[in-house]
Short mmCIF file of C-alpha atoms in Angstrom, two decimals:
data_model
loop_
_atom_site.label_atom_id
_atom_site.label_comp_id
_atom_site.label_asym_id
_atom_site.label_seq_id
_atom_site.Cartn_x
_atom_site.Cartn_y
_atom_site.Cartn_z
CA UNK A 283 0.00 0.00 0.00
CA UNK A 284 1.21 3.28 -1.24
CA UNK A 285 2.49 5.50 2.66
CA UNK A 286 0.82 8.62 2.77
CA UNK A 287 3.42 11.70 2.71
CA UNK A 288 1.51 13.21 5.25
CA UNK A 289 2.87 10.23 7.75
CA UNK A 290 6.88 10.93 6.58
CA UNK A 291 5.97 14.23 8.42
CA UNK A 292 4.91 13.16 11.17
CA UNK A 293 7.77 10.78 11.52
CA UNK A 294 10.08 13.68 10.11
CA UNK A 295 8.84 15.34 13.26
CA UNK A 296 9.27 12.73 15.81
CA UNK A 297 12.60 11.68 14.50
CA UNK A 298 13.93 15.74 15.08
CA UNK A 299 11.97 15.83 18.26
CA UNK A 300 14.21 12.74 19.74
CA UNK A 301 17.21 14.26 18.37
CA UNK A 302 16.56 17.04 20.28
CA UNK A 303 16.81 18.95 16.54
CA UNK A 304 16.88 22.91 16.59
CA UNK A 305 13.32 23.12 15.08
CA UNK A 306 10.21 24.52 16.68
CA UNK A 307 6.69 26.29 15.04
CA UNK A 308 5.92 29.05 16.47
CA UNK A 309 3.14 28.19 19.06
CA UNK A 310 1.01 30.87 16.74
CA UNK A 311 1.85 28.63 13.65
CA UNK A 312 0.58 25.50 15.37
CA UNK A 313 -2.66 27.46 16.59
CA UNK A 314 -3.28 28.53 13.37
CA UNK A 315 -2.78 25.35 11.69
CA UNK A 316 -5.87 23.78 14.69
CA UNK A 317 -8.29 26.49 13.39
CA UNK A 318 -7.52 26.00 9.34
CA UNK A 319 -7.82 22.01 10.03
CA UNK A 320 -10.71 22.01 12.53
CA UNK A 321 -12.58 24.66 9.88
CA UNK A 322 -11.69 22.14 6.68
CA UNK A 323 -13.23 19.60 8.17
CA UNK A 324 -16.48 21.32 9.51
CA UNK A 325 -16.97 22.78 5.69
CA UNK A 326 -16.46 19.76 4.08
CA UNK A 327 -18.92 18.06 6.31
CA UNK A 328 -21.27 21.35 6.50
CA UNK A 329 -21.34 21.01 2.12
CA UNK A 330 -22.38 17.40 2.57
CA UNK A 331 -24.96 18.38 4.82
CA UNK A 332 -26.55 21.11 2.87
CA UNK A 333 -26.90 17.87 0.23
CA UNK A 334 -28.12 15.60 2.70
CA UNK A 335 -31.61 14.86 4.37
CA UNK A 336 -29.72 15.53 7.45
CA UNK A 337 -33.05 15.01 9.65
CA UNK A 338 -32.80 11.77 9.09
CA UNK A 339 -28.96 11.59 10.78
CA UNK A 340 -30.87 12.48 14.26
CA UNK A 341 -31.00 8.72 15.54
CA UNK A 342 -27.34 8.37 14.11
CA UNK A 343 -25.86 11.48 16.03
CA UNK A 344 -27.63 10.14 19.33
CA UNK A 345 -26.08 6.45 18.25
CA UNK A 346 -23.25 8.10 18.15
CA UNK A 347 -23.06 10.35 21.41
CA UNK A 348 -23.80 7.38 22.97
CA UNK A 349 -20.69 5.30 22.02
CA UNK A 350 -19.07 7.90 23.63
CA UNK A 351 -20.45 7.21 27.08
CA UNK A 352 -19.65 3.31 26.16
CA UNK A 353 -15.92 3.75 25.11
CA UNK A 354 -15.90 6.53 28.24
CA UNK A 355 -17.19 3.36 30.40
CA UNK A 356 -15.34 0.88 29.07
CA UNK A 357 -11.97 2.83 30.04
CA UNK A 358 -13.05 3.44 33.44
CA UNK A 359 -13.84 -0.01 34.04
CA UNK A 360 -10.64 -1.20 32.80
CA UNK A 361 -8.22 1.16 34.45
CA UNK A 362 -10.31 0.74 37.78
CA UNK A 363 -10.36 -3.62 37.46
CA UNK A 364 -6.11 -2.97 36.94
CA UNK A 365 -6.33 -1.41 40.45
CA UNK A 366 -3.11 0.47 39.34
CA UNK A 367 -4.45 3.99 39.59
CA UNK A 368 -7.01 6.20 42.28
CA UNK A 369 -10.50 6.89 40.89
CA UNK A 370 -9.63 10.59 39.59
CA UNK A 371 -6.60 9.71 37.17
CA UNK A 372 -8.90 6.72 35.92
CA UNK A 373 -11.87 8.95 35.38
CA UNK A 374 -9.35 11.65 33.85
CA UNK A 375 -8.10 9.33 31.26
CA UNK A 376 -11.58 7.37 30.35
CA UNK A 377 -12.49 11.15 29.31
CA UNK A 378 -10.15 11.53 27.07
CA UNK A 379 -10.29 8.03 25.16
CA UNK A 380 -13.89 8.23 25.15
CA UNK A 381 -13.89 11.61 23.54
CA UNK A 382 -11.80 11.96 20.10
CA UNK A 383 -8.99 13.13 18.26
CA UNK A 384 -9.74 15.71 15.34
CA UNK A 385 -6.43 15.21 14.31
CA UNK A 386 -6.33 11.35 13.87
CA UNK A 387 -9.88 11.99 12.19
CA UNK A 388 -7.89 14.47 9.76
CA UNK A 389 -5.19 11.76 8.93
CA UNK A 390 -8.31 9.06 8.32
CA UNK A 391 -9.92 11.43 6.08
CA UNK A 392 -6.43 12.00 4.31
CA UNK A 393 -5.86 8.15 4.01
CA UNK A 394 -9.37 7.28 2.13
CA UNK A 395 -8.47 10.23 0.15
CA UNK A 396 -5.07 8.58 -0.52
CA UNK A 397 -6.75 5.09 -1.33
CA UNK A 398 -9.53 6.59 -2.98
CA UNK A 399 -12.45 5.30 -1.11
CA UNK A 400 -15.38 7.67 -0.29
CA UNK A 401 -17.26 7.93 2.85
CA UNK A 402 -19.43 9.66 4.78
CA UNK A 403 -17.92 13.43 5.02
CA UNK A 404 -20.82 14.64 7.77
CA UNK A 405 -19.15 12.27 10.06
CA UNK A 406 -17.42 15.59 11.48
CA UNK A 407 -20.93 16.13 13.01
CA UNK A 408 -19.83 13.05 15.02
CA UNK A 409 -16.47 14.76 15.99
CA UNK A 410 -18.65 17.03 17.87
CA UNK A 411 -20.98 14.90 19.26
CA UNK A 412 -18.16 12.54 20.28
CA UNK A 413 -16.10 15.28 21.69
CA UNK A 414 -18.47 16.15 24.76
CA UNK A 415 -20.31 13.16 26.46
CA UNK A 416 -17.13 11.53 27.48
CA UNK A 417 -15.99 14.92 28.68
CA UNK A 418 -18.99 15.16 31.06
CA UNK A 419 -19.18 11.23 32.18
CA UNK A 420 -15.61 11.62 33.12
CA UNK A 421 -16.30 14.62 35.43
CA UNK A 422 -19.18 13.13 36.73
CA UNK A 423 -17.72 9.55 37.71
CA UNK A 424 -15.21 11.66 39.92
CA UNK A 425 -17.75 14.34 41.12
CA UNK A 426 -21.28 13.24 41.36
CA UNK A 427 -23.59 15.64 39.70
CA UNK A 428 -21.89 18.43 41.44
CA UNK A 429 -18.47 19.92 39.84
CA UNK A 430 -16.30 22.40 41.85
CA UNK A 431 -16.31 24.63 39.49
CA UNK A 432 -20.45 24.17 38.80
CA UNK A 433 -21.81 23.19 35.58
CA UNK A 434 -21.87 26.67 34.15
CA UNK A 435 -17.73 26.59 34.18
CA UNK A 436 -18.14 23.51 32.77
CA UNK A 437 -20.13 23.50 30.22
CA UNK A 438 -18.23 26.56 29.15
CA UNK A 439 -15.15 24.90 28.82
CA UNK A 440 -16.39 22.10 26.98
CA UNK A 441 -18.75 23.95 24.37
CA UNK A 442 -16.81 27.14 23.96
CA UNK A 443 -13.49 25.20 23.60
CA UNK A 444 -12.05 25.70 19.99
CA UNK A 445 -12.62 21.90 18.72
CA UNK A 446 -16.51 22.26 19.27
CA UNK A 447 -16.90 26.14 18.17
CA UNK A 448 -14.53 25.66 14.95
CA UNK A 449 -15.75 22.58 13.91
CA UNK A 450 -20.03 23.18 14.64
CA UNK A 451 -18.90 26.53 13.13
CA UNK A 452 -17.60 25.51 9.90
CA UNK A 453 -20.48 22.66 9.74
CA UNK A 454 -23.16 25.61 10.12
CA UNK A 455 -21.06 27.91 7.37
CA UNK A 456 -20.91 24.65 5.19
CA UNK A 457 -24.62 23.96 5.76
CA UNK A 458 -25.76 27.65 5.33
CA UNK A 459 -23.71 28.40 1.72
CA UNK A 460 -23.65 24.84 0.47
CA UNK A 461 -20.80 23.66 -2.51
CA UNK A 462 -21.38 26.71 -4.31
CA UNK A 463 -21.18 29.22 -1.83
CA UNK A 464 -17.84 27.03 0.07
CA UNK A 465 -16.31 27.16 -3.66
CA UNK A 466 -14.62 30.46 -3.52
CA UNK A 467 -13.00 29.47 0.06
CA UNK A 468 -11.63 25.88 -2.05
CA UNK A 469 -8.00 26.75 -2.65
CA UNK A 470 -7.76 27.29 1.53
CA UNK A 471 -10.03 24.83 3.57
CA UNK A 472 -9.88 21.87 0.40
CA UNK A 473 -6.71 22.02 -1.63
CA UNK A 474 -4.12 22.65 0.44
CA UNK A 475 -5.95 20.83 3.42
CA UNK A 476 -3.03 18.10 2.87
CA UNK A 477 -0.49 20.75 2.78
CA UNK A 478 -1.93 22.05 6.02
CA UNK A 479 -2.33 18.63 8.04
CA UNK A 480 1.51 17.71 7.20
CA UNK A 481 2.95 20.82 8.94
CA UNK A 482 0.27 20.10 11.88
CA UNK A 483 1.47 16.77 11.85
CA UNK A 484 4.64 17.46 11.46
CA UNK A 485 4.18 19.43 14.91
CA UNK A 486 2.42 16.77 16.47
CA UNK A 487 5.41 14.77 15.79
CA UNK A 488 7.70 16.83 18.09
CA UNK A 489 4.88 17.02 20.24
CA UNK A 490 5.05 13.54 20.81
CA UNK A 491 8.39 13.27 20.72
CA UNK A 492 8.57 15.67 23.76
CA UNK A 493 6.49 13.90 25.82
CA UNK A 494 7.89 10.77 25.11
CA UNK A 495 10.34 10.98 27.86
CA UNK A 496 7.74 10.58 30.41
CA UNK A 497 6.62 7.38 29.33
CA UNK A 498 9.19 5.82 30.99
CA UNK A 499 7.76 7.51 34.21
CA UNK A 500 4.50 6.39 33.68
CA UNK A 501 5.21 2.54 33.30
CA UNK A 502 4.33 -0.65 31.47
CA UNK A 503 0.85 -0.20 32.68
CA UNK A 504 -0.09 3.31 30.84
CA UNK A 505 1.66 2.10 27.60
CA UNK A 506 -0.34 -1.53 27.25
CA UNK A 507 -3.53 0.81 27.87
CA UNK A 508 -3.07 3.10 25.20
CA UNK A 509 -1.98 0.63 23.29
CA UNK A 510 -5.01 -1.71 23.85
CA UNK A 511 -7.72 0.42 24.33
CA UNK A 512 -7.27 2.19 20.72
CA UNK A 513 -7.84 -1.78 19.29
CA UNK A 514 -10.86 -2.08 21.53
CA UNK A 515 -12.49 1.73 20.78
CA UNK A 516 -12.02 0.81 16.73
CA UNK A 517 -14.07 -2.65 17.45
CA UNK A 518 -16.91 -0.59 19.21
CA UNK A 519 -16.42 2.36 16.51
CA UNK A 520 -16.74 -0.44 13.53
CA UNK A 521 -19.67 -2.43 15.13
CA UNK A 522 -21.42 1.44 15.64
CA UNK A 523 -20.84 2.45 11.85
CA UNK A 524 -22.24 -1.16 10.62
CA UNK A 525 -25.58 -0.98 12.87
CA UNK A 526 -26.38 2.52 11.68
CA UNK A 527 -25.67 1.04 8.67
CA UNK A 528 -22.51 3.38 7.12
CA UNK A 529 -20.55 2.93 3.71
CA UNK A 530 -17.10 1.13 4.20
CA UNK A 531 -14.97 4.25 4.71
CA UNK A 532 -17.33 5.91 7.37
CA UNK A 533 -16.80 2.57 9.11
CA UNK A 534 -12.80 3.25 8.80
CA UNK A 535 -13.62 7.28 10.65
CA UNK A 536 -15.75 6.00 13.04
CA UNK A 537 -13.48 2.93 14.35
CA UNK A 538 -10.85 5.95 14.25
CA UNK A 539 -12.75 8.33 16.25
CA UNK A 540 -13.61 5.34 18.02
CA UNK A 541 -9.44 4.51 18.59
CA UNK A 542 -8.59 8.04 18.73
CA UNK A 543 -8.19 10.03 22.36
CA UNK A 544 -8.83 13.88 22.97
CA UNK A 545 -5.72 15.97 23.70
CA UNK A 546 -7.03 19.49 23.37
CA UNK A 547 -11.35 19.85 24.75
CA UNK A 548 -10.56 16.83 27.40
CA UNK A 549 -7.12 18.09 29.19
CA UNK A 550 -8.40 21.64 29.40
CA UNK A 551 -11.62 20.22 30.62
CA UNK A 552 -10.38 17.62 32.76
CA UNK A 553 -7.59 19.95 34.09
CA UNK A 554 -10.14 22.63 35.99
CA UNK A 555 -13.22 20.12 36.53
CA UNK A 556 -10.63 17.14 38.05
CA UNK A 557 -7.93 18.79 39.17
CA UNK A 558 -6.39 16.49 41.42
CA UNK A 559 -5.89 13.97 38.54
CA UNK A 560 -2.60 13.77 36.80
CA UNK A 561 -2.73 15.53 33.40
CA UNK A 562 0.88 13.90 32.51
CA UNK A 563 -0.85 10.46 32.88
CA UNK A 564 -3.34 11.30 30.11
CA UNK A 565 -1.67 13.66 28.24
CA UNK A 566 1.36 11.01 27.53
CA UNK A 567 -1.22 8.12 27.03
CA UNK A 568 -3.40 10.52 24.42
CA UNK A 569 -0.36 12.16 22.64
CA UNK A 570 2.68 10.22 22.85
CA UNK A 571 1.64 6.82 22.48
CA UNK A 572 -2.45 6.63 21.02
CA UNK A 573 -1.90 9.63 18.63
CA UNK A 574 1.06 8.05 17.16
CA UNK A 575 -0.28 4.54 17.20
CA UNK A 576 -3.24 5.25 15.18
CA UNK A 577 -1.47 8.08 12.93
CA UNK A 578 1.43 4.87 11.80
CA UNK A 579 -0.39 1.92 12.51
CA UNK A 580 -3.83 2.11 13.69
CA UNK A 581 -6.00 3.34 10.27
CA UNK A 582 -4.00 1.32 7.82
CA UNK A 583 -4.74 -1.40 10.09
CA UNK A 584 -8.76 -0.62 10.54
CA UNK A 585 -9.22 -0.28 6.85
CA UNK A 586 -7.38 -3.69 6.31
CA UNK A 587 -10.14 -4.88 8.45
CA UNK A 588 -12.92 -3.62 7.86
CA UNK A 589 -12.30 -4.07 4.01
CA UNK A 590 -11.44 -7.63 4.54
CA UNK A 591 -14.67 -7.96 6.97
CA UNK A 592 -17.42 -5.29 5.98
CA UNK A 593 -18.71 -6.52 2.36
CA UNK A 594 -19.14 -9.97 4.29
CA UNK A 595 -21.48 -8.30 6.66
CA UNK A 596 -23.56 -6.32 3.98
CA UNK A 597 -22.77 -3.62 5.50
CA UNK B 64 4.32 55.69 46.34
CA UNK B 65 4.48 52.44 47.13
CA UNK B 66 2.54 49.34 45.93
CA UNK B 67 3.10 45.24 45.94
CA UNK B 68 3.55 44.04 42.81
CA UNK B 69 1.97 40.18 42.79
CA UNK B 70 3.67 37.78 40.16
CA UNK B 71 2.00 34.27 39.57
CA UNK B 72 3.45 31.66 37.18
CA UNK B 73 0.69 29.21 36.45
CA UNK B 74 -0.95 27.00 33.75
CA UNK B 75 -2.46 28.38 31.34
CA UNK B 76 -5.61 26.37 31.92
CA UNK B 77 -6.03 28.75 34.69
CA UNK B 78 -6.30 31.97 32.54
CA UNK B 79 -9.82 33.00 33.09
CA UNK B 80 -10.50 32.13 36.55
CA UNK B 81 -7.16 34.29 37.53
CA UNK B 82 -8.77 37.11 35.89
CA UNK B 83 -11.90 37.22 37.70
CA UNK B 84 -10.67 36.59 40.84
CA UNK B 85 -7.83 39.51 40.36
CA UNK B 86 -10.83 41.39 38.97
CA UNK B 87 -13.00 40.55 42.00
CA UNK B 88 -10.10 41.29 44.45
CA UNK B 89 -10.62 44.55 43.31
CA UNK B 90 -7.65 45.27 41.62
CA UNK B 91 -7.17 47.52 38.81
CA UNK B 92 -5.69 45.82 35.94
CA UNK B 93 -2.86 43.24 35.48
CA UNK B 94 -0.44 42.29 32.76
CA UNK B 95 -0.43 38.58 30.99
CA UNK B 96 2.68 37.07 29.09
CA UNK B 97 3.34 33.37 28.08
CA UNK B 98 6.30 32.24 29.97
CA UNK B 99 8.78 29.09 30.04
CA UNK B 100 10.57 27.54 32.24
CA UNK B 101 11.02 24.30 34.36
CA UNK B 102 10.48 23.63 38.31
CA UNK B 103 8.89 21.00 40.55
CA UNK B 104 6.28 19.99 38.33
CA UNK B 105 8.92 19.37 35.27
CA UNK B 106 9.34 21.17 32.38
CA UNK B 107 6.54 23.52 30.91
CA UNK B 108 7.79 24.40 27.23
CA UNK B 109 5.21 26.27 26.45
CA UNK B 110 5.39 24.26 22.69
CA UNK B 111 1.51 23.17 22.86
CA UNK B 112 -2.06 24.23 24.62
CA UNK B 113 -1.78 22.01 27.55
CA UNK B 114 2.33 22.86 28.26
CA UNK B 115 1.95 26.42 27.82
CA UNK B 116 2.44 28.71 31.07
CA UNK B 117 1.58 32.28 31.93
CA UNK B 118 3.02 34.82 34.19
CA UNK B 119 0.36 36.81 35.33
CA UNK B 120 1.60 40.82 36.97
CA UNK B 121 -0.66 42.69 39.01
CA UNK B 122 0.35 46.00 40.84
CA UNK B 123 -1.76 47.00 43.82
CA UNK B 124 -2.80 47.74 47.22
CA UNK B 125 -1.09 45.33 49.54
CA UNK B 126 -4.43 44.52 51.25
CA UNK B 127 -5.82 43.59 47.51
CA UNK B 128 -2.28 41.60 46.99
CA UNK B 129 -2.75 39.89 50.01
CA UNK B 130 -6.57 38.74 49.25
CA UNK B 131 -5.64 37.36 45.92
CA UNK B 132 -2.94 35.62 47.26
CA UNK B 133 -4.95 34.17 49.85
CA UNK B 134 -7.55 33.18 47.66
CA UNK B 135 -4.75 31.53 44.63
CA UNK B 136 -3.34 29.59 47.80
CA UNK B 137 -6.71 28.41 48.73
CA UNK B 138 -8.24 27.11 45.64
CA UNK B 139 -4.96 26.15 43.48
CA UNK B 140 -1.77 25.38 45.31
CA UNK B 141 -2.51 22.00 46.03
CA UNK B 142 -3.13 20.72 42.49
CA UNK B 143 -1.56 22.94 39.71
CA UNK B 144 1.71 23.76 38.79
CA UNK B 145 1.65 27.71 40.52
CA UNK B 146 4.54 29.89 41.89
CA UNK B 147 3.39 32.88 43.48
CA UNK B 148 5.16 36.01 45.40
CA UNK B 149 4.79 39.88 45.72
CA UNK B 150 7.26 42.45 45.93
CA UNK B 151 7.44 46.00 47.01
CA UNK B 152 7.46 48.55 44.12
CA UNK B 153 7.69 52.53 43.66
CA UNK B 154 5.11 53.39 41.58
CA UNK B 155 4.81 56.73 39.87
CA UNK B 156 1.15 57.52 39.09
CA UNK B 157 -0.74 55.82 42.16
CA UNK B 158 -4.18 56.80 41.09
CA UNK B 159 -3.86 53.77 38.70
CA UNK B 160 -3.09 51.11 40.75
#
């Protein structure tokens, strides 16, 4: 199978991170590069929309939202059973792998671009609606119904946090001026969207690389999780797209939103809702060794499957 | 004249509610930069969202200095990453502070 350029820069990255290379975006650069990405994706989702009877994706969103409380469970559960870490840190972390990644979404997307299969581009509607249940489930499996900070703080944080007001942003703008009206805006948010996620990637890569020191801190334990899990989330993601009965490659976004973990709405909303948990714990599981899993391994390795599987299943 | 000048190195994750408790402390304005560094909770390199730190200034009345501080060491010493201290300054237009 052809390897996506996009990957060599995240690798490219990495490899200069670990080397401790003399190379750093400007935090601007990197902030600018979320917004461009986060809006790309909300257009191109927004124009499918505006095309689509998108009443009838109602029961699909709530499907979907609801995965998020599973996968949000399902982490909990497991890092609880282990017994290896107190209630916060495991709460902490099941928020983040039960909410998503907009970034391993954006390498997905660029992959079935890559191989050339279509899928469902409104799926960033499930970005959104993936981004926030876990969010809330993790806060409330640490504090009851009652935050510190009170709902209002919260429910700032997690709505008014760039992933959710970017992307439901560029959905709406998408939705509002349809194909036509998004054409204009093309050579930005659609042609050069590659262009864009390799430099963000290629960020994320000495990102990673960063934090990758503090894996070693973090043990065996952390690693096998965020290793495991993403396997796991992809199953439940996969199962999810078949029962609501999506093409092939929205199977392959889903079990990758399904795989992925938060590291921008979770930490920040984890960080003043939970604040006794850890944020290195999660952090390092989401973005050191998840982020790059999925990014080099993990959707190659989903679309293998569910190509080799889906057909079978009629899906 | 003489004012304290209160310096806080935080997260920035803590932005917003340092604001409105400076603001509620009833002090007059304040003065945000991103900052770097390393200390007790490891390195902060201020490369992504969730690294990045801020140094938050605010000159004032040392009663006003002293209620913020009171109120930072209440609600966030125990759990973020937060170095606080005040120091006498000489200011020259007191009306503002």
């Amino acid at each position: 199978m052809q390897l996506d350029p996009v990957i060599l820069f995240f690798l490219l990255g990495f490899g200069a991170g670990l080397l401790k290379a003399e190379m750093r975006l400007p935090s601007a650069v990197y902030e600018l590069l979320t917004v461009v990405l986060l809006l790309s994706i909300g257009l191109k989702g927004g124009m499918e929309l505006a095309e689509t009877d998108w009443v009838r994706l109602l029961p699909q969103l709530g499907g979907v939202a609801l995965m998020g409380v599973v996968l949000g469970l399902l982490a909990f559960a497991l890092l609880r059973l282990s017994r290896k870490l107190p209630r916060s840190d495991a709460a902490a972390i099941a928020a983040h792998y039960g909410s998503v990644s907009v970034g391993t979404y954006a390498v997905a997307v660029a992959f079935l671009d890559t191989v050339g299969v279509p899928y469902e581009a409104y799926s960033a509607a499930f970005v959104v609606v993936l981004e926030v249940p876990a969010i809330l489930l993790g806060i409330i499996l640490v504090r009851g119904l009652r935050p510190d900070n009170g709902w209002n703080e919260v429910m700032r944080e997690v709505f008014l946090g760039k992933g959710v007001v970017l992307l439901l942003g560029g959905l709406l703008i998408g939705l509002i001026v349809g194909a036509e009206g998004v054409a204009p805006l093309e050579p930005l948010f659609i042609d050069a969207f590659k262009g864009f996620l390799a430099l963000f990637l290629l960020e994320m890569g000495l990102v990673a690389a960063s934090q990758s020191g503090t894996i070693r801190r973090h043990g065996i334990f952390l690693l096998a999780f965020a290793l495991v899990f993403p396997l796991l989330g992809a199953t439940v993601g996969g199962l999810t797209a078949w029962l609501l009965s999506m093409s092939l490659g929205g199977a392959v976004l889903l079990a990758t939103l399904g795989a992925s973990a938060s590291y921008i709405a979770a930490p920040a909303a984890m960080r003043l809702s939970v604040p006794e948990a850890n944020p290195g714990l999660s952090l390092t599981a989401a973005l050191a060794i998840t982020f790059p899993f999925n990014v080099l391994v993990g959707v190659p390795l989903y679309y293998g499957v569910l190509n080799a599987l889906y057909p079978a299943t009629g899906g | 004249m003489k004012r304290k000048l209160l310096t806080v190195i935080t997260e920035q994750a803590l932005e917003r509610q340092l604001v409105q408790c400076i603001k509620a402390a009833g002090a007059h304005g304040y003065t945000i930069t991103e900052a770097r560094g390393e200390g007790q909770r490891g390195v902060r390199n201020a490369d992504f969202d969730q690294g990045a730190n801020i140094r938050v200034e605010v000159v004032c009345e040392a009663n006003v200095a002293q209620q913020i501080s009171e109120e930072l060491h209440r609600r966030y010493f125990r759990d973020f990453a937060m170095v606080l201290y005040l120091s006498d300054v000489e200011v020259l237009r007191p009306e503002k502070f």
